[in-house]
Short mmCIF file of C-alpha atoms and ligand atoms in Angstrom, two decimals:
data_model
loop_
_atom_site.label_atom_id
_atom_site.label_comp_id
_atom_site.label_asym_id
_atom_site.label_seq_id
_atom_site.Cartn_x
_atom_site.Cartn_y
_atom_site.Cartn_z
CA MET R 1 38.04 278.12 251.75
CA PHE R 2 39.75 274.84 250.92
CA LEU R 3 37.04 272.86 252.62
CA THR R 4 34.34 274.40 250.46
CA ARG R 5 36.44 273.92 247.38
CA PHE R 6 37.04 270.27 248.10
CA THR R 7 33.75 269.07 249.45
CA SER R 8 33.01 267.24 246.20
CA ILE R 9 36.12 265.09 246.44
CA PRO R 10 36.14 261.79 248.29
CA ILE R 11 37.92 262.29 251.58
CA LEU R 12 41.03 260.20 251.21
CA TYR R 13 43.22 262.15 253.54
CA HIS R 14 43.20 264.11 256.74
CA TRP R 15 41.68 267.56 256.44
CA HIS R 16 43.68 268.99 259.28
CA VAL R 17 46.88 267.86 257.62
CA LEU R 18 45.94 269.44 254.32
CA CYS R 19 44.73 272.70 255.77
CA GLY R 20 47.94 272.88 257.75
CA VAL R 21 50.30 272.04 254.91
CA ILE R 22 49.11 274.65 252.49
CA SER R 23 49.83 277.51 254.85
CA ALA R 24 52.85 276.05 256.61
CA PHE R 25 54.50 272.75 257.14
CA PRO R 26 56.27 273.76 260.31
CA LYS R 27 58.40 270.84 261.44
CA VAL R 28 59.19 269.40 258.04
CA PRO R 29 62.74 270.03 256.78
CA VAL R 30 63.12 272.19 253.68
CA THR R 31 65.22 271.02 250.73
CA LYS R 32 66.23 273.47 248.02
CA VAL R 33 66.02 272.31 244.42
CA ALA R 34 67.08 274.46 241.48
CA LEU R 35 65.47 274.05 238.08
CA PHE R 36 66.78 275.54 234.86
CA TYR R 37 65.58 276.26 231.36
CA PRO R 38 66.97 273.40 229.22
CA GLY R 39 66.15 274.61 225.72
CA GLN R 40 66.42 271.76 223.24
CA SER R 41 68.98 269.71 225.20
CA SER R 42 67.67 266.37 224.02
CA TYR R 43 69.00 262.86 224.63
CA GLN R 44 70.49 263.11 221.12
CA TRP R 45 72.09 266.56 221.60
CA LEU R 46 73.67 265.42 224.88
CA ARG R 47 75.28 262.54 223.00
CA SER R 48 76.53 264.70 220.13
CA GLU R 49 79.77 266.63 219.58
CA ALA R 50 77.86 269.82 220.41
CA HIS R 51 77.81 268.75 224.09
CA LYS R 52 81.43 269.81 224.32
CA GLY R 53 83.67 266.92 225.27
CA ALA R 54 80.88 265.24 227.25
CA ASN R 55 79.21 263.08 224.61
CA LYS R 56 81.24 259.98 225.44
CA GLU R 57 80.59 260.23 229.18
CA THR R 58 76.89 260.94 228.65
CA THR R 59 76.54 257.98 226.26
CA ARG R 60 78.29 255.80 228.84
CA GLY R 61 75.61 256.82 231.34
CA ASP R 62 77.60 259.09 233.65
CA ALA R 63 75.57 261.28 235.97
CA CYS R 64 74.90 264.79 234.63
CA THR R 65 75.91 266.11 238.03
CA SER R 66 79.30 264.37 237.87
CA CYS R 67 80.27 267.41 235.76
CA HIS R 68 77.43 269.89 236.34
CA ASP R 69 78.14 269.97 240.05
CA ASP R 70 78.65 273.62 240.87
CA GLU R 71 76.27 275.17 243.40
CA THR R 72 75.17 277.76 240.88
CA GLU R 73 75.24 275.38 237.90
CA GLU R 74 71.51 275.60 237.13
CA ALA R 75 71.57 279.40 237.24
CA THR R 76 74.58 279.52 234.92
CA GLN R 77 73.20 276.99 232.47
CA GLY R 78 69.72 278.54 232.24
CA ALA R 79 71.15 282.03 231.69
CA LYS R 80 73.46 280.73 228.96
CA ILE R 81 70.70 278.94 227.10
CA LEU R 82 68.43 282.02 227.16
CA SER R 83 71.27 284.44 226.32
CA GLY R 84 70.36 284.58 222.63
CA LYS R 85 73.78 283.17 221.76
CA HIS R 86 73.16 279.51 222.51
CA PRO R 87 72.06 277.04 219.81
CA LEU R 88 69.85 275.20 222.33
CA GLU R 89 67.27 278.01 222.21
CA PRO R 90 66.49 279.23 218.68
CA HIS R 91 63.67 281.52 219.94
CA ALA R 92 65.54 283.28 222.75
CA ASP R 93 64.58 286.65 221.23
CA LYS R 94 60.93 285.82 221.94
CA LEU R 95 61.66 284.90 225.58
CA LYS R 96 63.20 288.13 226.83
CA GLY R 97 62.80 288.52 230.58
CA LYS R 98 62.23 284.83 231.20
CA SER R 99 64.08 283.50 234.26
CA GLY R 100 66.87 281.11 233.35
CA HIS R 101 66.37 279.20 236.57
CA ILE R 102 63.90 278.81 239.43
CA ASP R 103 64.79 278.15 243.07
CA MET R 104 62.18 275.88 244.56
CA THR R 105 61.76 274.52 248.07
CA VAL R 106 60.46 271.02 248.69
CA GLN R 107 59.10 269.54 251.90
CA ALA R 108 57.93 265.97 252.17
CA ALA R 109 55.91 264.11 254.77
CA TYR R 110 53.79 260.99 255.03
CA ASP R 111 51.23 259.33 257.26
CA ASP R 112 49.61 255.90 257.12
CA LYS R 113 47.78 256.69 253.89
CA ASN R 114 49.62 259.25 251.82
CA ALA R 115 52.82 261.02 250.94
CA TYR R 116 52.57 264.85 250.98
CA LEU R 117 54.93 266.88 248.85
CA ARG R 118 54.86 270.62 249.34
CA PHE R 119 56.55 272.92 246.83
CA GLN R 120 57.08 276.66 246.79
CA TYR R 121 58.61 278.92 244.13
CA LYS R 122 58.26 282.31 242.47
CA THR R 123 56.46 282.54 239.14
CA ASP R 124 57.67 284.91 236.40
CA ASN R 125 54.23 286.47 236.00
CA LYS R 126 53.61 288.43 239.21
CA SER R 127 50.17 289.72 238.26
CA HIS R 128 48.31 286.53 237.34
CA PRO R 129 48.16 282.98 238.73
CA GLY R 130 48.70 281.49 235.27
CA ASN R 131 45.44 279.59 235.21
CA ASP R 132 44.12 280.65 231.81
CA TYR R 133 44.15 278.10 229.02
CA PRO R 134 43.79 278.02 225.22
CA ALA R 135 40.13 278.03 224.25
CA TYR R 136 37.59 278.09 221.40
CA ARG R 137 36.64 281.44 219.88
CA PHE R 138 33.48 281.91 217.81
CA ASP R 139 34.35 283.74 214.58
CA GLY R 140 30.71 284.32 213.58
CA LYS R 141 30.43 280.88 211.96
CA GLU R 142 32.68 278.36 213.67
CA TRP R 143 34.42 277.71 216.98
CA LYS R 144 38.16 277.89 216.35
CA SER R 145 41.24 277.25 218.50
CA TYR R 146 42.36 280.36 220.35
CA GLY R 147 45.71 280.92 222.05
CA HIS R 148 48.74 278.75 222.73
CA MET R 149 52.05 278.68 224.56
CA ARG R 150 54.94 281.03 223.80
CA LEU R 151 56.86 278.67 221.50
CA ASN R 152 53.88 277.57 219.41
CA LYS R 153 54.31 278.24 215.68
CA ASN R 154 51.12 280.28 215.39
CA VAL R 155 52.08 282.31 218.45
CA LEU R 156 55.57 282.97 217.06
CA ALA R 157 53.95 284.04 213.78
CA GLY R 158 51.64 286.42 215.66
CA LYS R 159 48.49 284.58 214.57
CA THR R 160 47.16 283.67 218.01
CA PRO R 161 47.75 285.12 221.50
CA VAL R 162 50.01 283.73 224.21
CA ILE R 163 47.88 281.73 226.68
CA TYR R 164 48.86 278.65 228.66
CA GLU R 165 48.37 277.24 232.15
CA ASN R 166 51.13 276.93 234.77
CA ARG R 167 52.09 273.43 235.82
CA LEU R 168 54.26 271.61 238.33
CA ASN R 169 55.33 268.09 237.44
CA ILE R 170 57.04 265.19 239.20
CA MET R 171 58.64 262.32 237.31
CA LEU R 172 59.38 259.37 239.56
CA ASP R 173 61.34 256.14 239.23
CA ASP R 174 61.66 253.34 241.77
CA GLY R 175 65.09 252.29 240.53
CA LYS R 176 63.77 250.09 237.72
CA VAL R 177 64.44 252.50 234.85
CA PRO R 178 68.08 252.10 233.76
CA GLY R 179 69.87 255.44 233.66
CA PHE R 180 67.23 257.57 235.40
CA ALA R 181 69.19 257.83 238.65
CA ASN R 182 72.06 259.44 236.73
CA GLN R 183 70.40 261.36 233.94
CA GLY R 184 66.85 261.97 235.18
CA CYS R 185 64.23 263.59 232.95
CA TRP R 186 66.72 263.94 230.06
CA LEU R 187 66.23 260.23 229.33
CA THR R 188 62.74 261.06 228.10
CA CYS R 189 63.50 264.15 226.04
CA HIS R 190 64.26 263.42 222.39
CA ASP R 191 64.67 265.02 218.99
CA GLY R 192 61.41 264.64 217.11
CA GLU R 193 59.20 265.51 220.10
CA ARG R 194 56.96 268.56 219.91
CA ASP R 195 58.96 271.79 219.43
CA MET R 196 62.25 269.91 219.54
CA GLN R 197 64.79 269.64 216.73
CA LYS R 198 63.75 267.53 213.73
CA GLU R 199 60.06 267.58 214.58
CA PRO R 200 58.32 265.32 212.04
CA THR R 201 55.06 266.19 210.29
CA ARG R 202 51.79 264.65 211.43
CA GLU R 203 51.85 262.44 208.31
CA GLU R 204 55.35 261.20 209.08
CA VAL R 205 54.28 260.28 212.59
CA GLN R 206 51.15 258.52 211.36
CA ALA R 207 53.24 256.50 208.89
CA ASN R 208 55.42 255.13 211.71
CA ALA R 209 54.61 251.55 212.79
CA LEU R 210 54.67 252.13 216.58
CA MET R 211 52.87 255.48 216.40
CA ALA R 212 50.20 253.96 214.14
CA ALA R 213 49.83 251.03 216.56
CA ILE R 214 49.25 253.40 219.51
CA LYS R 215 47.21 255.82 217.35
CA LYS R 216 49.23 258.97 217.98
CA ASN R 217 49.89 261.95 215.72
CA ASP R 218 52.90 263.42 217.50
CA VAL R 219 55.98 262.24 219.38
CA ARG R 220 56.06 262.84 223.13
CA LYS R 221 58.32 261.82 226.00
CA TYR R 222 59.54 258.24 225.74
CA LEU R 223 62.11 255.96 227.30
CA PRO R 224 65.11 254.91 225.18
CA ALA R 225 64.43 251.21 225.92
CA THR R 226 61.21 251.36 223.87
CA ARG R 227 63.23 251.91 220.68
CA THR R 228 65.61 249.47 218.96
CA ASP R 229 67.91 252.45 218.29
CA SER R 230 67.68 254.71 221.34
CA MET R 231 68.86 257.67 219.24
CA ASP R 232 65.89 257.47 216.84
CA TRP R 233 62.20 257.84 217.77
CA LYS R 234 61.20 256.05 214.56
CA THR R 235 62.58 252.68 215.68
CA GLY R 236 59.77 251.66 218.05
CA LYS R 237 59.81 248.13 219.40
CA PRO R 238 56.79 245.84 218.91
CA LEU R 239 53.95 246.37 221.39
CA ASP R 240 54.46 243.01 223.11
CA GLU R 241 58.05 243.94 223.95
CA ILE R 242 56.92 247.31 225.29
CA ALA R 243 54.29 245.53 227.40
CA LYS R 244 57.06 243.38 228.89
CA LEU R 245 59.03 246.48 229.87
CA LYS R 246 55.94 247.83 231.59
CA ALA R 247 55.28 244.56 233.41
CA SER R 248 58.83 244.57 234.74
CA GLY R 249 58.36 248.11 236.07
CA GLU R 250 60.49 249.83 233.43
CA PHE R 251 58.38 252.99 233.23
CA LEU R 252 58.20 256.34 235.00
CA ASP R 253 55.35 257.81 236.96
CA LEU R 254 54.44 261.35 235.91
CA MET R 255 52.24 263.51 238.13
CA GLN R 256 51.10 266.92 236.96
CA TRP R 257 49.43 269.69 238.89
CA ARG R 258 47.74 272.01 236.42
CA ALA R 259 46.66 275.54 237.31
CA HIS R 260 43.72 275.41 234.87
CA ARG R 261 42.86 271.78 234.21
CA SER R 262 43.18 270.14 237.63
CA ASP R 263 43.61 272.65 240.44
CA LYS R 264 40.03 273.77 240.98
CA VAL R 265 38.82 270.21 241.42
CA GLY R 266 41.63 269.33 243.81
CA GLY R 267 43.49 267.01 241.49
CA ALA R 268 46.84 266.41 239.89
CA ASP R 269 46.85 264.06 236.97
CA ASP R 270 48.52 260.71 237.01
CA GLY R 271 50.38 259.44 234.00
CA PHE R 272 53.35 257.31 233.01
CA VAL R 273 56.16 257.55 230.50
CA LEU R 274 57.06 254.49 228.47
CA GLU R 275 56.75 254.51 224.65
CA TYR R 276 54.79 257.79 224.92
CA ARG R 277 53.56 260.14 227.63
CA ASN R 278 50.47 258.21 228.62
CA PHE R 279 47.70 258.85 231.09
CA ASP R 280 46.84 256.16 233.63
CA LYS R 281 43.69 254.05 233.19
CA GLY R 282 40.41 255.67 234.11
CA ALA R 283 39.36 259.28 233.59
CA ASN R 284 41.18 262.57 234.15
CA HIS R 285 39.88 265.59 236.01
CA PHE R 286 39.41 267.33 232.67
CA ALA R 287 37.72 266.36 229.42
CA SER R 288 37.44 267.93 225.98
CA ASN R 289 34.74 270.57 225.65
CA MET R 290 34.38 270.02 221.89
CA ASP R 291 31.71 267.81 220.36
CA SER R 292 33.51 266.23 217.41
CA LYS R 293 30.23 265.60 215.56
CA THR R 294 28.58 269.02 215.85
CA LYS R 295 31.92 270.89 215.97
CA GLN R 296 30.47 272.95 218.78
CA PRO R 297 31.36 273.15 222.47
CA LYS R 298 29.64 270.71 224.82
CA PHE R 299 29.30 273.10 227.75
CA MET R 300 29.03 276.84 228.24
CA PHE R 301 29.11 278.98 231.37
CA ASP R 302 25.97 279.32 233.44
CA PRO R 303 25.26 283.09 233.16
CA ALA R 304 23.82 283.13 236.69
CA LYS R 305 27.12 281.86 238.11
CA PHE R 306 29.67 283.33 235.69
CA GLY R 307 28.03 286.61 234.68
CA GLY R 308 27.71 285.62 231.03
CA LYS R 309 27.63 282.48 228.91
CA ALA R 310 31.12 283.04 227.51
CA TYR R 311 34.05 285.36 227.99
CA ALA R 312 35.93 287.71 225.66
CA ALA R 313 39.57 288.29 224.69
CA GLY R 314 39.84 291.14 227.20
CA ASP R 315 39.11 288.77 230.10
CA VAL R 316 42.26 286.72 229.45
CA GLY R 317 44.95 287.53 232.01
CA GLY R 318 42.43 289.37 234.18
CA LYS R 319 40.95 288.78 237.62
CA LYS R 320 38.07 286.54 236.58
CA GLU R 321 38.77 282.78 236.62
CA LEU R 322 37.97 281.44 233.16
CA ILE R 323 37.56 277.83 234.27
CA LEU R 324 34.54 275.71 233.37
CA ILE R 325 33.52 273.16 236.02
CA LYS R 326 30.64 270.69 235.91
CA GLY R 327 28.29 271.08 238.84
CA VAL R 328 29.73 274.52 239.59
CA ASN R 329 29.42 276.94 236.67
CA ALA R 330 28.87 274.79 233.55
CA VAL R 331 25.58 274.14 231.73
CA PRO R 332 25.04 272.26 228.45
CA PHE R 333 25.90 274.33 225.37
CA ASP R 334 22.88 275.97 223.79
CA PRO R 335 23.43 276.25 220.02
CA ASN R 336 20.49 278.66 219.78
CA ALA R 337 21.78 281.15 222.30
CA SER R 338 22.74 284.32 220.47
CA TRP R 339 26.43 283.68 219.89
CA LYS R 340 28.45 286.55 218.57
CA GLU R 341 31.90 286.88 217.07
CA GLY R 342 34.53 286.99 219.79
CA ASP R 343 32.70 284.80 222.30
CA ILE R 344 35.18 282.43 223.91
CA LEU R 345 34.59 279.10 225.67
CA PRO R 346 37.12 276.85 227.42
CA GLN R 347 38.75 273.95 225.60
CA TYR R 348 38.24 271.67 228.59
CA VAL R 349 35.53 271.09 231.14
CA LEU R 350 36.55 269.93 234.63
CA SER R 351 34.90 267.50 236.97
CA GLY R 352 36.10 266.10 240.29
CA GLU R 353 33.29 263.51 240.21
CA ASP R 354 34.10 262.22 236.69
CA ALA R 355 37.78 261.63 237.50
CA LYS R 356 38.12 257.89 238.07
CA GLY R 357 40.43 254.94 238.46
CA SER R 358 44.20 255.06 238.42
CA ALA R 359 44.14 258.43 236.57
CA ALA R 360 42.50 260.00 239.62
CA ASP R 361 44.88 258.73 242.33
CA ASN R 362 46.62 262.04 243.00
CA LYS R 363 45.14 265.00 244.81
CA ALA R 364 46.64 268.46 245.00
CA LEU R 365 45.90 271.85 246.34
CA SER R 366 47.56 275.16 245.80
CA ARG R 367 47.78 278.80 246.59
CA TRP R 368 49.19 281.59 244.43
CA ASN R 369 49.87 284.88 246.11
CA ASN R 370 51.71 287.84 244.53
CA GLY R 371 53.87 285.62 242.38
CA VAL R 372 54.57 282.96 245.01
CA GLN R 373 53.18 279.57 244.08
CA THR R 374 52.62 276.87 246.69
CA VAL R 375 51.49 273.41 245.63
CA VAL R 376 50.88 270.34 247.79
CA PHE R 377 50.64 266.95 246.10
CA VAL R 378 48.88 264.14 247.94
CA ARG R 379 49.95 260.76 246.65
CA PRO R 380 48.46 257.60 248.18
CA LEU R 381 50.99 255.08 249.52
CA ASN R 382 50.90 251.42 248.53
CA LEU R 383 49.11 251.83 245.18
CA THR R 384 48.82 248.55 243.27
CA ASN R 385 47.81 249.75 239.77
CA ASP R 386 50.01 248.45 236.95
CA ASP R 387 50.57 252.01 235.70
CA ASP R 388 51.77 253.41 239.06
CA LYS R 389 55.00 253.40 241.00
CA THR R 390 54.25 252.26 244.54
CA LEU R 391 55.41 254.60 247.30
CA LYS R 392 56.13 252.77 250.56
CA PRO R 393 57.68 253.72 253.88
CA GLY R 394 61.36 252.78 253.71
CA GLY R 395 61.51 253.26 249.93
CA VAL R 396 63.95 255.53 248.09
CA TYR R 397 62.94 256.96 244.71
CA ASN R 398 64.54 259.02 241.96
CA VAL R 399 62.63 262.18 241.16
CA GLY R 400 62.89 264.94 238.60
CA PHE R 401 60.79 268.11 238.75
CA ALA R 402 59.52 270.45 236.06
CA ILE R 403 57.81 273.83 236.27
CA HIS R 404 55.83 275.26 233.37
CA ASP R 405 55.72 278.95 234.08
CA ASP R 406 54.48 282.03 232.27
CA ASN R 407 52.52 280.46 229.41
CA MET R 408 54.64 277.46 228.55
CA THR R 409 54.08 273.83 227.75
CA GLY R 410 56.13 271.16 225.97
CA ARG R 411 59.84 271.82 226.18
CA GLY R 412 59.39 275.39 227.44
CA HIS R 413 59.61 274.34 231.09
CA HIS R 414 62.31 274.49 233.74
CA VAL R 415 63.71 271.13 234.86
CA SER R 416 65.81 269.77 237.71
CA TYR R 417 68.60 267.27 237.74
CA ASN R 418 67.71 264.01 239.45
CA LYS R 419 67.11 264.03 243.23
CA THR R 420 66.31 261.18 245.58
CA LEU R 421 63.19 261.03 247.72
CA GLY R 422 63.16 258.79 250.79
CA ILE R 423 59.93 257.89 252.55
CA GLY R 424 61.10 258.01 256.16
CA VAL R 425 64.68 257.25 255.15
CA LYS R 426 67.71 259.32 254.25
CA ALA R 427 67.76 260.88 250.78
CA ASP R 428 68.14 264.32 249.16
CA ILE R 429 64.50 264.92 250.12
CA GLN R 430 63.46 263.00 253.19
CA ALA R 431 59.76 262.57 253.89
CA VAL R 432 59.11 262.67 257.64
CA LYS R 433 56.35 260.77 259.39
CA LEU R 434 53.44 262.88 260.62
CA ASN R 435 51.84 261.89 263.90
C1 LIG B 501 81.72 264.70 231.27
C2 LIG B 501 81.11 265.87 231.83
C3 LIG B 501 79.65 266.15 231.49
C4 LIG B 501 78.59 265.31 231.67
C5 LIG B 501 78.57 263.89 232.19
C6 LIG B 501 77.43 266.06 231.24
N1 LIG B 501 77.81 267.30 230.82
FE1 LIG B 501 76.57 268.76 230.10
N2 LIG B 501 78.15 269.91 229.63
C7 LIG B 501 79.45 269.60 229.93
C8 LIG B 501 80.32 270.64 229.37
C9 LIG B 501 81.81 270.68 229.47
C10 LIG B 501 79.45 271.56 228.73
C11 LIG B 501 79.86 272.79 227.94
C12 LIG B 501 80.04 273.96 228.82
C13 LIG B 501 80.48 275.17 228.01
O1 LIG B 501 80.26 275.21 226.81
O2 LIG B 501 80.99 276.07 228.65
C14 LIG B 501 78.11 271.07 228.92
C15 LIG B 501 76.98 271.73 228.46
C16 LIG B 501 75.69 271.36 228.77
C17 LIG B 501 74.51 272.12 228.45
C18 LIG B 501 74.45 273.44 227.68
C19 LIG B 501 74.47 274.60 228.61
C20 LIG B 501 75.81 274.80 229.24
O3 LIG B 501 75.91 274.63 230.44
O4 LIG B 501 76.76 275.08 228.51
C21 LIG B 501 73.45 271.42 228.95
C22 LIG B 501 72.00 271.81 228.90
C23 LIG B 501 73.98 270.22 229.56
N3 LIG B 501 75.34 270.20 229.44
C24 LIG B 501 73.21 269.28 230.18
C25 LIG B 501 73.69 268.04 230.61
C26 LIG B 501 72.85 266.97 231.04
C27 LIG B 501 71.33 267.03 231.14
C28 LIG B 501 73.66 265.90 231.31
C29 LIG B 501 73.26 264.51 231.73
C30 LIG B 501 72.34 263.81 230.85
C31 LIG B 501 75.01 266.35 231.08
N4 LIG B 501 75.00 267.65 230.63
C32 LIG B 501 76.14 265.56 231.27
C33 LIG B 501 79.89 268.52 230.64
C34 LIG B 501 79.15 267.40 230.95
#
């Protein structure tokens, strides 16, 4: 099955290794990593009085786990934040039943070409693999956005349904980002980002010098060193100073496996966090399916392959995979086909062939079975792109993991405290050499 699914991808790795790792990774040691639901625990909140008696230590750069060191810490913290009584989650009433924490296993291996990271965990939704995605719905006249994640304003207001893809993310530092070894992903999470406290309007973002210079309409993950005042997203440094940080390696690699937008074409996207959450150079495995000029989709389903040119609301969350892939089930959009109200087409179209350059470095494959998700990332060793961290045998890296589960994006994920990953050397997670 995997071979047929991946025949369109350049063969960069050993098939026998991949086919073996997805089902089992027999001799590779298993490390347990717990992730918890962090709510709005931003860089700023952690340095405020609200972080009871810990603001001074956190500002000084102490490791989170110097205090949060109990074996069941993640379980306790996640449950507290989702209890409905904690200020870090203002929408707890809308998240009833959500797991406060996730126990994940990690196995790591490498050969001459790649590192292989295999993850396994239980998803909250036991009846669906979480690979649906927000889409465009035809209302009789226009194609309008349809669906979003649980914490989206329109979802909370009951105006659009809950739909989002599952994701598994790795943030990785090679020791060059000050503070990451101690405080991990929380370095990148700030007030002002999407769905965080003090979220600015689109106009406020556009009026900001750095955001205008990088042409962005919202604030996303960033490193404190890219701001003159690390407590304030508005104080962006000039672009030449940010470029210097990048040249000296002061950025994080961010790899994301996406159940809808990358999985079916065997990819995981490759990005980096610096002044924003950026994608690497080149082209992703997914591209917008909206033609900005005609305001119509670019591709529709091939009825012969999909059983219709579009899907309907009732298909969401069902057995059918609602994923549009060039060369597999997509054909150019026909504006003269008889479109009717309620027809739905995907927001993105996938292509393994179109993915290019540094953005296409990572491969991934997965299996979801009765609520158990397995994902294997394949990351080439010795990459030399200026937007990548280079994995090498003998190297030790800091890694943080995030899981977006049960229709979440943005801050609605589970996150881990920092762990170390050693390629053939001792660390929290030690990658072993495959023969
Ligand atoms: C000096 C010790 C200390 C350090 C360092 C520290 N914390 Fe805390 N943290 C605490 C204490 C104490 C609480 C409050 C617990 C309570 O209210 O019962 C807390 C609360 C929290 C909470 C709210 C949920 C809860 O457990 O009450 C989160 C989330 C949190 N810390 C995350 C972090 C992160 C992330 C870091 C590192 C960036 C960090 N903490 C560093 C001591 C610390």
